[in-house]
CSV table of C-alpha atoms in Angstrom, one decimal:
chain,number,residue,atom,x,y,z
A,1,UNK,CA,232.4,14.7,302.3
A,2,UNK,CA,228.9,15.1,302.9
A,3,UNK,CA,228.8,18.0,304.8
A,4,UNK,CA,230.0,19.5,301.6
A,5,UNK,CA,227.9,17.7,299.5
A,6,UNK,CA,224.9,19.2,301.8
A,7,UNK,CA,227.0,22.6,302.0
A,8,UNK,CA,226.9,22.8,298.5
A,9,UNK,CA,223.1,21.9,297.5
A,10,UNK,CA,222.0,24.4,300.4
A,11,UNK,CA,224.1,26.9,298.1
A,12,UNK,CA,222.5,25.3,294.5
A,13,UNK,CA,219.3,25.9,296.3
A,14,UNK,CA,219.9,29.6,297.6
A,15,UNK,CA,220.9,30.4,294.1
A,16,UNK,CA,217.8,28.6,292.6
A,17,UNK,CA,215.7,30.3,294.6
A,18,UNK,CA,217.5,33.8,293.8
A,19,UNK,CA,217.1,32.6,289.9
A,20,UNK,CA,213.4,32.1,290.4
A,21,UNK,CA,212.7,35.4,292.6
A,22,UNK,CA,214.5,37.3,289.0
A,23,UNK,CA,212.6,35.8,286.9
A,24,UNK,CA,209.4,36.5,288.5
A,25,UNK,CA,210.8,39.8,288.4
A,26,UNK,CA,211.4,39.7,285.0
A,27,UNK,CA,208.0,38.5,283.9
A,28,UNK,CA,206.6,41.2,285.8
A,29,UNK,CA,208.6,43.5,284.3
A,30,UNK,CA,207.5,42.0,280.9
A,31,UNK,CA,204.0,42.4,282.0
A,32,UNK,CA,204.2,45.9,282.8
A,33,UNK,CA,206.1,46.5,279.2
A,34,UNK,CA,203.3,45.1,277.4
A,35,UNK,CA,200.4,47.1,279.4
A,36,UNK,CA,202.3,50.2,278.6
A,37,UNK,CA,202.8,48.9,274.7
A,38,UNK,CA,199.2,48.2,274.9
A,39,UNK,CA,198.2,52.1,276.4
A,40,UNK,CA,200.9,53.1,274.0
A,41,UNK,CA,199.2,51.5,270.7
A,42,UNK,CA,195.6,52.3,272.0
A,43,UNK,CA,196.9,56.2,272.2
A,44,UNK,CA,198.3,56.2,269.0
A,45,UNK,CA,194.9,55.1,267.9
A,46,UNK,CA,193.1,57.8,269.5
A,47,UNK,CA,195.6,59.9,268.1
A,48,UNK,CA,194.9,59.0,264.3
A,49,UNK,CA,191.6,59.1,265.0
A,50,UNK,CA,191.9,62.8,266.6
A,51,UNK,CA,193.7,63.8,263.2
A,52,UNK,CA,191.7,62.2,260.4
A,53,UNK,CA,188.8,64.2,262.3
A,54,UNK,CA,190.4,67.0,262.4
A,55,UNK,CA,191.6,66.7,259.1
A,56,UNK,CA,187.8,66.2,257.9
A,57,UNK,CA,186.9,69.5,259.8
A,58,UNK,CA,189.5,71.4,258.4
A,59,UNK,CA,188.2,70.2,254.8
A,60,UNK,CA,184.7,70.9,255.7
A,61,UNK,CA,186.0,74.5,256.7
A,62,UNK,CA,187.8,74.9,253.6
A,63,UNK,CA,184.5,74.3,251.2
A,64,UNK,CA,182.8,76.4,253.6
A,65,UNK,CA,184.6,79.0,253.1
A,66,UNK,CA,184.9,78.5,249.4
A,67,UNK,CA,181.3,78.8,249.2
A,68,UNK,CA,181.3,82.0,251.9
A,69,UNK,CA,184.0,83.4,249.3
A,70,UNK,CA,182.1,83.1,246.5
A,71,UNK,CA,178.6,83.8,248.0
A,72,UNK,CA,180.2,87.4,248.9
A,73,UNK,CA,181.7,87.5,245.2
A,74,UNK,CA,177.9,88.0,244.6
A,75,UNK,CA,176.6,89.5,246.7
A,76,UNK,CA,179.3,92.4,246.0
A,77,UNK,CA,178.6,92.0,242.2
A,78,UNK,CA,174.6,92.0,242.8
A,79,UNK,CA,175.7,95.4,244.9
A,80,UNK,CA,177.2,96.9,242.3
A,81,UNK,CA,174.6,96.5,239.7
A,82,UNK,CA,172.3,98.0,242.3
A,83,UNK,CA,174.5,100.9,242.7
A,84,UNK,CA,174.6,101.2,238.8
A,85,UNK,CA,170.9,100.8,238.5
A,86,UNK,CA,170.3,103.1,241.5
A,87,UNK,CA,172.7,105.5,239.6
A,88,UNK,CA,170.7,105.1,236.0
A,89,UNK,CA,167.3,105.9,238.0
A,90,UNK,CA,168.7,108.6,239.7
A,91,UNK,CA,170.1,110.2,236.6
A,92,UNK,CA,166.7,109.1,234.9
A,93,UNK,CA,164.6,111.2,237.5
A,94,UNK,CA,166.9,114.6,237.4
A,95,UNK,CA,166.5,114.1,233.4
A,96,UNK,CA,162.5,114.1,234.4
A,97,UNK,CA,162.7,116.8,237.0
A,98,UNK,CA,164.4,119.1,234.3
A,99,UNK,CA,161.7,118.1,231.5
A,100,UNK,CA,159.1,119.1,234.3
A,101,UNK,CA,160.6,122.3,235.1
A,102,UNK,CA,160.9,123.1,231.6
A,103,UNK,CA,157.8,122.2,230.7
A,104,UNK,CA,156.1,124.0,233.2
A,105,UNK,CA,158.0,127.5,232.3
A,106,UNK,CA,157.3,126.8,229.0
């Protein structure tokens, strides 16, 4: 009777010992999870971060080239009138030429 009394708690402790060895294994496991959960959330972060500032440059780029647009809006309006004006003076000087001409025949 004892030798399978002692039989029997030799075989309680193997399996105790087997139950401690998995959970040690478990926690570990568990630890690795949350380092990884941790790595996971702080990429996420960078992430979000990555995209708000890219979302703030792609803003900036859009004003910028808002204003780019309508800077050349003026400039090509301010080109034109030259062109008109440079047209009026030039018409204005062959008016004067042809007075001068005719005056000086006359």
């Amino acid at each position: 009777w004892l030798v399978c009394l002692s039989v029997w708690l030799v075989y309680l402790s193997a399996w105790l010992v087997c139950l401690s060895v998995w959970l040690v294994y478990l926690s570990a496991w568990l630890v690795c999870l949350s380092v990884w959960l941790v790595y996971l959330s702080a990429w996420l972060v960078c992430l979000s971060v990555w995209l708000v500032c890219l979302s703030v440059w792609l803003v900036y780029l859009s004003v910028w080239l808002v204003y780019l647009s309508v800077w050349l809006v003026y400039l090509s309006v301010w080109l034109v009138c030259l062109s008109v004006c440079l047209v009026y003076l030039s018409a204005w000087l062959v008016c004067l030429s042809v007075c001068l001409v005719y005056l000086s025949a006359w």
